Amino acid sequence: MGLQEQKQHFSVNLLDWYMINRRDLPWRRHNNPYFTWVSEIMLQQTRVDTVIPYFNRFIGNFPTVQALAEAPEEDVLKNWEGLGYYSRARNLQAAARQVMELHGGEMPQDKPAVFALKGVGPYTAGAILSIAFNQPQPAVDGNVMRVLSRYFLIDEDIMKGSTRVLMEELAGELIPEGRARDFNQALMELGALVCTPKAPHCLTCPVMEQCSGRIAGRELTLPVKTKAKPPRPEQRLVAIVEGRGDHRGQVLVRQRPDTGLLARMWELPHVLAAPAAASKKAAPLADEPAMALLAGSLWAEGFAARPEGLATHAEHVFSHIVWSLQVYKCTEQDQSSELPLIAAEARAAYDAQAATREGTASLSAVSPESDITHSSEPGMPKAQNIATSLNEGEMLAPSDVSDLALSTPTLTGKGDGLTYRWIGPEDMDKMAFPNIFLKLIGSYFAGAFDQVKD
């Protein structure tokens, strides 16, 4: 069979398979360009099962481009909370405002206009144009490149731009006339369900008979892909500061800067303990110097707090960073108190870390985010381990998050200039937290850290 016949076999059999086996997904039930767009942004680096509840809630709260464009950013981030890669949410809202301003609220149908939207790359543009408008545009992502590499026995590195161009040209040639919408979704579906990365289900594949990779015994070695650099490990010390007096029943949180990693989201105060050697796991810091460093960092921001002991270990994985977290329960103290840990040695420990923190800040600020969180250090005495997996897709109950009139005023840190607040459990549904901090704070309010390691 020649190449042209092989292409025809692929297109015909793939479409026949898809029409019988396609999944019932909420964004496929309506031919709504906005729904297609939102779903494709959410599906970047995220599994379908995780996305479904987020998509339903997001569309329920922002049913139109106009609703998304006009919503407060805090509402958008809260609805994205736990999905990870939060720049996607900000870009999506910015692009919605572009659509309102430049296209009268209607999704544009020409490639240059779609491609010009914030956060839309070649794949997303092709997906929107083909799925929403049935235009014969290729939509090439990792799944598609894997399928095409195997079927056509392509040995080119899929991490290279030239290979992507090759794949886009090939995918475009495979689209049957008038069937772009179904074909591109069929190609994605095959990669997601059958032609999987590590264990392809060749015996159930609709195009197996003419798959050159399978015939050559190469299905497990394709596609060719340059290994990415391992994420940089960092050891961080986290403070759960328990309030006293007017702040009883509350904990101290802070808001991240307006730009960079997890921009404008809320978190527990934390400090970099020490950078780890490249490709090596960050080593835990002994409790005594760790608590001294943490107390000193809080003192530098204008907060007196006494670390009481280790609450838990946790780990949060970004695309290019791994945070190994030592979490300490702390107690608020009067600013005038004499705190043994906030002494000359604590300040010295803090100052010794300042240069290191500043040296890594710019790297951290540009690293893409993910929502992959894992537990670490099992079996800690009198402590719990916080864990989240990529496919959990946990959410809080839907609520009106536009009212950010929290129970306490904001405070400004003396050193970093960040915004701090004291919050109680009632404030949790009004603020957007990265998943790891959402879990840690939730565990604290649930009493999980009442007993800590002395």
Coordinates of N, CA, C and O in Angstrom, one line a residue, residues 200-333:
P200 N 0.3 1.4 24.5 CA -0.7 1.5 23.4 C -1.5 0.2 23.2 O -1.0 -0.9 23.3
H201 N -2.8 0.4 23.0 CA -3.7 -0.7 22.9 C -3.8 -1.0 21.4 O -4.9 -0.8 20.8
C202 N -2.8 -1.6 20.8 CA -2.7 -1.8 19.4 C -3.8 -2.7 18.9 O -4.4 -2.5 17.8
L203 N -4.2 -3.7 19.6 CA -5.2 -4.7 19.2 C -6.6 -4.1 19.0 O -7.4 -4.7 18.3
T204 N -6.8 -3.0 19.7 CA -8.2 -2.4 19.5 C -8.1 -1.1 18.7 O -9.1 -0.4 18.6
C205 N -7.0 -0.8 18.1 CA -6.8 0.4 17.3 C -7.4 0.3 15.9 O -7.2 -0.7 15.2
P206 N -8.2 1.2 15.5 CA -8.9 1.1 14.2 C -8.0 1.2 13.0 O -8.4 0.9 11.9
V207 N -6.8 1.7 13.2 CA -5.9 1.9 12.1 C -4.6 1.0 12.2 O -3.6 1.2 11.6
M208 N -4.7 0.0 13.1 CA -3.6 -0.9 13.4 C -3.0 -1.6 12.1 O -1.8 -1.8 12.0
E209 N -3.9 -2.0 11.2 CA -3.4 -2.8 10.1 C -2.3 -2.1 9.2 O -1.4 -2.7 8.7
Q210 N -2.4 -0.8 9.1 CA -1.5 0.0 8.3 C -0.6 0.9 9.1 O 0.1 1.8 8.6
C211 N -0.5 0.6 10.4 CA 0.4 1.4 11.3 C 1.9 1.0 11.1 O 2.3 -0.1 11.5
S212 N 2.7 1.8 10.5 CA 4.1 1.5 10.2 C 4.9 1.3 11.4 O 5.8 0.4 11.5
G213 N 4.6 2.0 12.5 CA 5.3 1.8 13.7 C 5.1 0.5 14.4 O 6.0 -0.2 14.8
R214 N 3.8 0.0 14.4 CA 3.5 -1.3 14.9 C 4.1 -2.4 14.1 O 4.7 -3.4 14.6
I215 N 4.0 -2.3 12.7 CA 4.6 -3.3 11.8 C 6.1 -3.4 12.0 O 6.7 -4.5 12.0
A216 N 6.8 -2.3 12.3 CA 8.2 -2.3 12.5 C 8.6 -2.6 14.0 O 9.8 -2.7 14.3
G217 N 7.6 -2.8 14.8 CA 7.9 -3.1 16.2 C 8.4 -1.9 17.0 O 9.1 -2.0 18.0
R218 N 8.0 -0.7 16.5 CA 8.5 0.6 17.1 C 7.5 1.3 17.9 O 7.7 2.4 18.4
E219 N 6.3 0.7 18.2 CA 5.3 1.4 18.9 C 5.6 1.9 20.3 O 5.1 2.9 20.7
L220 N 6.6 1.2 20.9 CA 6.9 1.6 22.3 C 8.1 2.6 22.3 O 8.4 3.2 23.3
T221 N 8.8 2.8 21.2 CA 10.0 3.7 21.1 C 9.6 5.0 20.4 O 10.5 5.9 20.4
L222 N 8.5 5.1 19.9 CA 8.0 6.3 19.2 C 6.9 7.0 20.1 O 6.2 6.3 20.7
P223 N 6.9 8.3 20.1 CA 7.7 9.2 19.3 C 9.0 9.5 19.9 O 9.3 9.2 21.1
V224 N 9.9 10.0 19.1 CA 11.3 10.4 19.6 C 11.1 11.8 20.3 O 10.5 12.7 19.7
K225 N 11.5 11.9 21.5 CA 11.3 13.1 22.3 C 12.5 13.3 23.2 O 12.9 12.5 24.0
T226 N 13.1 14.5 23.0 CA 14.2 14.9 23.9 C 13.7 15.1 25.3 O 12.7 15.7 25.6
K227 N 14.4 14.5 26.3 CA 14.0 14.6 27.7 C 14.1 16.0 28.2 O 15.2 16.6 28.0
A228 N 13.1 16.4 28.9 CA 13.2 17.7 29.5 C 14.1 17.7 30.7 O 14.3 16.7 31.3
K229 N 14.6 18.9 31.1 CA 15.4 19.0 32.3 C 14.5 18.7 33.5 O 13.4 19.1 33.6
P230 N 15.1 18.0 34.5 CA 14.3 17.8 35.7 C 14.0 19.1 36.4 O 14.8 20.0 36.4
P231 N 12.9 19.1 37.1 CA 12.5 20.4 37.8 C 13.6 20.7 38.9 O 14.1 19.8 39.5
R232 N 13.8 22.0 39.2 CA 14.8 22.4 40.2 C 14.2 22.2 41.6 O 13.1 22.7 41.9
P233 N 14.9 21.5 42.5 CA 14.3 21.2 43.8 C 14.6 22.4 44.8 O 15.7 23.0 44.7
E234 N 13.6 22.8 45.6 CA 13.8 23.8 46.6 C 13.2 23.3 47.9 O 12.1 22.7 47.9
Q235 N 13.9 23.6 49.0 CA 13.4 23.3 50.3 C 12.8 24.6 50.9 O 13.5 25.6 51.0
R236 N 11.5 24.6 51.2 CA 10.9 25.8 51.7 C 10.2 25.5 53.1 O 9.8 24.4 53.4
L237 N 10.3 26.5 53.9 CA 9.8 26.5 55.3 C 8.5 27.3 55.3 O 8.4 28.4 54.9
V238 N 7.4 26.6 55.8 CA 6.1 27.2 55.8 C 5.6 27.4 57.2 O 5.7 26.6 58.0
A239 N 4.9 28.6 57.4 CA 4.4 28.9 58.7 C 2.9 28.9 58.7 O 2.2 29.6 57.9
I240 N 2.3 28.1 59.6 CA 0.9 28.2 59.9 C 0.8 29.0 61.2 O 1.0 28.4 62.3
V241 N 0.6 30.3 61.1 CA 0.6 31.2 62.3 C -0.8 31.3 62.9 O -1.7 31.8 62.3
E242 N -0.9 30.7 64.1 CA -2.2 30.7 64.8 C -2.4 32.0 65.6 O -1.5 32.4 66.4
G243 N -3.5 32.7 65.3 CA -3.7 34.0 65.9 C -4.1 33.8 67.4 O -4.7 32.8 67.8
R244 N -3.9 34.9 68.1 CA -4.3 35.0 69.5 C -5.0 36.3 69.7 O -5.0 37.2 68.9
G245 N -5.7 36.5 70.8 CA -6.4 37.7 71.1 C -7.4 38.0 70.0 O -8.3 37.2 69.8
D246 N -7.3 39.2 69.4 CA -8.3 39.6 68.4 C -8.2 38.7 67.2 O -9.2 38.6 66.4
H247 N -7.1 37.9 67.0 CA -7.0 37.0 65.9 C -7.2 35.6 66.2 O -6.9 34.7 65.4
R248 N -7.8 35.3 67.4 CA -8.0 33.9 67.8 C -8.9 33.2 66.8 O -9.9 33.8 66.3
G249 N -8.6 32.0 66.4 CA -9.3 31.3 65.4 C -9.0 31.6 64.0 O -9.6 31.1 63.1
Q250 N -8.0 32.4 63.8 CA -7.5 32.8 62.5 C -6.1 32.4 62.2 O -5.3 32.1 63.1
V251 N -5.7 32.4 60.9 CA -4.3 32.2 60.5 C -3.9 33.3 59.6 O -4.7 33.9 59.0
L252 N -2.6 33.5 59.6 CA -2.0 34.5 58.8 C -1.7 34.0 57.3 O -1.1 33.0 57.2
V253 N -2.2 34.8 56.4 CA -1.9 34.4 55.0 C -1.4 35.7 54.3 O -1.5 36.8 54.8
R254 N -0.8 35.5 53.1 CA -0.3 36.6 52.3 C -0.7 36.4 50.8 O -0.9 35.3 50.4
Q255 N -0.7 37.5 50.1 CA -1.0 37.5 48.7 C 0.3 37.6 47.9 O 1.1 38.5 48.2
R256 N 0.5 36.8 46.9 CA 1.7 36.8 46.0 C 1.7 38.1 45.2 O 0.7 38.7 45.0
P257 N 2.9 38.4 44.6 CA 3.0 39.6 43.8 C 2.0 39.6 42.6 O 1.5 38.6 42.2
D258 N 1.9 40.7 41.9 CA 1.0 40.9 40.8 C 1.4 40.2 39.6 O 0.6 39.9 38.7
T259 N 2.7 39.8 39.5 CA 3.2 39.1 38.3 C 4.0 37.9 38.7 O 4.4 37.8 39.9
G260 N 4.2 37.0 37.8 CA 5.1 35.9 38.0 C 4.3 34.6 38.5 O 3.1 34.5 38.3
L261 N 5.0 33.7 39.2 CA 4.5 32.5 39.6 C 3.3 32.7 40.5 O 3.3 33.4 41.5
L262 N 2.1 32.0 40.2 CA 0.9 32.1 41.1 C 0.5 33.5 41.4 O 0.1 33.8 42.5
A263 N 0.6 34.4 40.4 CA 0.4 35.8 40.7 C -0.9 36.1 41.3 O -2.0 35.6 41.0
R264 N -0.9 36.9 42.4 CA -2.1 37.4 43.1 C -2.8 36.4 43.9 O -3.9 36.7 44.4
M265 N -2.3 35.2 43.9 CA -3.0 34.1 44.7 C -2.6 34.2 46.2 O -1.5 34.8 46.5
W266 N -3.4 33.6 47.1 CA -3.1 33.7 48.5 C -2.3 32.4 48.9 O -2.5 31.4 48.3
E267 N -1.5 32.5 50.0 CA -0.7 31.4 50.4 C -0.4 31.6 51.9 O -0.6 32.7 52.5
L268 N 0.2 30.6 52.5 CA 0.8 30.7 53.8 C 2.2 31.3 53.7 O 2.8 31.1 52.7
P269 N 2.6 32.1 54.6 CA 4.0 32.7 54.5 C 5.0 31.5 54.5 O 4.9 30.5 55.2
H270 N 6.0 31.7 53.6 CA 7.1 30.6 53.6 C 8.3 31.3 53.1 O 8.3 32.4 52.5
V271 N 9.4 30.6 53.3 CA 10.8 31.2 53.0 C 11.6 30.0 52.4 O 11.5 28.9 52.8
L272 N 12.5 30.4 51.5 CA 13.4 29.4 50.9 C 14.5 29.1 52.0 O 15.2 29.9 52.5
A273 N 14.6 27.8 52.3 CA 15.6 27.3 53.3 C 17.0 27.3 52.6 O 17.9 27.9 53.1
A274 N 17.1 26.6 51.5 CA 18.4 26.5 50.8 C 18.1 25.9 49.4 O 17.3 25.0 49.3
P275 N 18.8 26.3 48.4 CA 18.7 25.7 47.1 C 19.4 24.3 47.1 O 20.4 24.2 47.8
A276 N 18.8 23.3 46.4 CA 19.5 22.0 46.4 C 20.4 22.0 45.1 O 20.3 22.8 44.2
A277 N 21.3 21.0 45.2 CA 22.1 20.8 44.0 C 21.3 20.4 42.8 O 20.2 19.8 43.0
A278 N 21.7 20.7 41.6 CA 20.9 20.3 40.4 C 20.6 18.9 40.4 O 21.5 18.0 40.7
S279 N 19.4 18.6 40.1 CA 18.9 17.2 39.9 C 18.9 16.4 41.2 O 18.7 15.2 41.2
K280 N 19.1 17.0 42.3 CA 19.0 16.3 43.6 C 17.9 16.8 44.5 O 17.5 18.0 44.4
K281 N 17.3 15.9 45.2 CA 16.2 16.2 46.1 C 16.6 17.2 47.2 O 17.7 17.0 47.8
A282 N 15.9 18.2 47.4 CA 16.2 19.2 48.5 C 16.2 18.5 49.8 O 15.2 17.8 50.2
A283 N 17.2 18.6 50.6 CA 17.3 17.9 51.9 C 16.6 18.7 53.0 O 16.7 20.0 53.0
P284 N 15.8 18.1 53.9 CA 15.1 18.8 55.0 C 16.1 19.5 55.9 O 17.3 19.0 56.1
L285 N 15.7 20.6 56.4 CA 16.5 21.3 57.4 C 16.2 20.9 58.8 O 15.0 20.6 59.0
A286 N 17.2 20.7 59.6 CA 16.9 20.4 61.0 C 15.9 21.4 61.6 O 15.9 22.5 61.3
D287 N 15.0 20.9 62.6 CA 13.9 21.7 63.1 C 14.4 23.0 63.7 O 13.8 24.0 63.6
E288 N 15.5 22.9 64.6 CA 15.9 24.1 65.3 C 16.3 25.2 64.4 O 15.7 26.3 64.5
P289 N 17.2 25.0 63.5 CA 17.6 26.1 62.6 C 16.4 26.5 61.6 O 16.3 27.7 61.3
A290 N 15.6 25.5 61.3 CA 14.4 25.8 60.4 C 13.5 26.8 61.1 O 13.0 27.7 60.5
M291 N 13.2 26.5 62.4 CA 12.2 27.3 63.1 C 12.8 28.7 63.4 O 12.1 29.7 63.4
A292 N 14.2 28.8 63.6 CA 14.8 30.1 63.8 C 14.7 30.9 62.5 O 14.4 32.1 62.6
L293 N 15.0 30.3 61.4 CA 14.9 31.0 60.1 C 13.5 31.4 59.8 O 13.3 32.6 59.4
L294 N 12.5 30.6 60.1 CA 11.1 31.0 59.8 C 10.7 32.1 60.7 O 10.0 33.0 60.3
A295 N 11.0 32.0 62.0 CA 10.7 33.1 62.9 C 11.3 34.4 62.5 O 10.7 35.5 62.6
G296 N 12.6 34.3 62.1 CA 13.3 35.5 61.7 C 12.7 36.1 60.4 O 12.6 37.4 60.3
S297 N 12.2 35.3 59.5 CA 11.6 35.8 58.3 C 10.3 36.5 58.6 O 10.0 37.6 58.0
L298 N 9.5 36.0 59.5 CA 8.3 36.6 59.9 C 8.5 37.9 60.6 O 7.8 38.9 60.4
W299 N 9.5 37.9 61.5 CA 9.9 39.1 62.2 C 10.3 40.2 61.2 O 9.9 41.4 61.4
A300 N 11.0 39.9 60.2 CA 11.4 40.9 59.2 C 10.2 41.5 58.5 O 10.3 42.6 58.0
E301 N 9.1 40.7 58.4 CA 7.9 41.3 57.8 C 7.0 42.0 58.8 O 5.9 42.5 58.4
G302 N 7.4 42.0 60.1 CA 6.6 42.8 61.0 C 5.7 41.9 61.9 O 4.7 42.4 62.5
F303 N 5.9 40.6 61.9 CA 5.0 39.7 62.6 C 5.8 38.9 63.6 O 6.8 38.2 63.2
A304 N 5.4 38.9 64.9 CA 6.1 38.1 65.9 C 5.4 36.8 66.1 O 4.2 36.8 66.4
A305 N 6.0 35.7 65.8 CA 5.4 34.4 65.9 C 6.4 33.4 66.4 O 7.6 33.4 66.1
R306 N 6.0 32.5 67.3 CA 6.9 31.5 67.9 C 6.5 30.1 67.2 O 5.4 29.6 67.4
P307 N 7.4 29.5 66.5 CA 7.2 28.2 66.0 C 7.1 27.2 67.1 O 8.0 27.1 68.0
E308 N 6.1 26.4 67.1 CA 5.8 25.4 68.1 C 6.3 24.0 67.8 O 6.6 23.2 68.7
G309 N 6.4 23.7 66.5 CA 6.9 22.4 66.1 C 6.4 22.0 64.7 O 5.6 22.7 64.1
L310 N 7.0 20.9 64.2 CA 6.7 20.5 62.8 C 5.2 20.0 62.7 O 4.8 19.1 63.5
A311 N 4.5 20.5 61.8 CA 3.1 20.0 61.5 C 3.1 18.9 60.5 O 2.4 17.9 60.7
T312 N 3.8 19.1 59.4 CA 3.7 18.1 58.3 C 4.8 18.4 57.3 O 5.4 19.5 57.3
H313 N 5.1 17.4 56.5 CA 5.9 17.6 55.3 C 5.0 17.5 54.1 O 4.0 16.8 54.1
A314 N 5.3 18.3 53.0 CA 4.5 18.2 51.8 C 5.4 18.5 50.6 O 6.5 19.0 50.8
E315 N 4.8 18.3 49.4 CA 5.6 18.5 48.2 C 4.6 19.1 47.2 O 3.5 18.6 47.0
H316 N 5.1 20.1 46.5 CA 4.3 20.7 45.4 C 5.2 20.8 44.1 O 6.3 21.4 44.2
V317 N 4.7 20.3 43.0 CA 5.5 20.2 41.8 C 5.0 21.2 40.8 O 3.8 21.1 40.4
F318 N 5.9 22.1 40.4 CA 5.6 22.9 39.2 C 6.4 22.4 38.0 O 7.0 21.3 38.1
S319 N 6.2 23.0 36.9 CA 6.9 22.5 35.7 C 8.4 22.5 35.8 O 9.0 21.6 35.3
H320 N 8.9 23.5 36.5 CA 10.4 23.6 36.5 C 10.9 23.7 38.0 O 12.1 23.9 38.2
I321 N 10.0 23.6 39.0 CA 10.5 23.6 40.4 C 9.7 22.6 41.1 O 8.5 22.3 40.9
V322 N 10.4 22.0 42.1 CA 9.7 21.1 43.1 C 9.9 21.8 44.5 O 11.0 21.9 44.9
W323 N 8.8 22.2 45.1 CA 8.9 22.7 46.5 C 8.7 21.5 47.4 O 7.7 20.8 47.5
S324 N 9.8 21.3 48.2 CA 9.7 20.4 49.4 C 9.4 21.2 50.6 O 10.2 22.1 51.0
L325 N 8.2 21.0 51.2 CA 7.8 21.9 52.2 C 7.9 21.3 53.6 O 7.4 20.2 53.8
Q326 N 8.5 22.1 54.5 CA 8.5 21.7 55.9 C 7.5 22.7 56.6 O 7.8 23.9 56.6
V327 N 6.4 22.2 57.1 CA 5.3 23.1 57.6 C 5.3 23.1 59.1 O 5.2 22.1 59.8
Y328 N 5.5 24.3 59.7 CA 5.5 24.5 61.1 C 4.3 25.3 61.7 O 4.0 26.3 61.1
K329 N 3.8 24.7 62.7 CA 2.7 25.4 63.4 C 3.3 26.5 64.3 O 4.3 26.2 65.1
C330 N 2.9 27.7 64.2 CA 3.4 28.8 65.0 C 2.3 29.5 65.7 O 1.1 29.5 65.4
T331 N 2.7 30.3 66.8 CA 1.8 31.0 67.6 C 2.1 32.5 67.6 O 3.3 32.9 67.8
E332 N 1.1 33.3 67.3 CA 1.3 34.8 67.3 C 1.7 35.2 68.6 O 1.2 34.8 69.7
Q333 N 2.7 36.2 68.7 CA 3.1 36.8 69.9 C 3.0 38.3 69.8 O 2.9 38.9 68.7

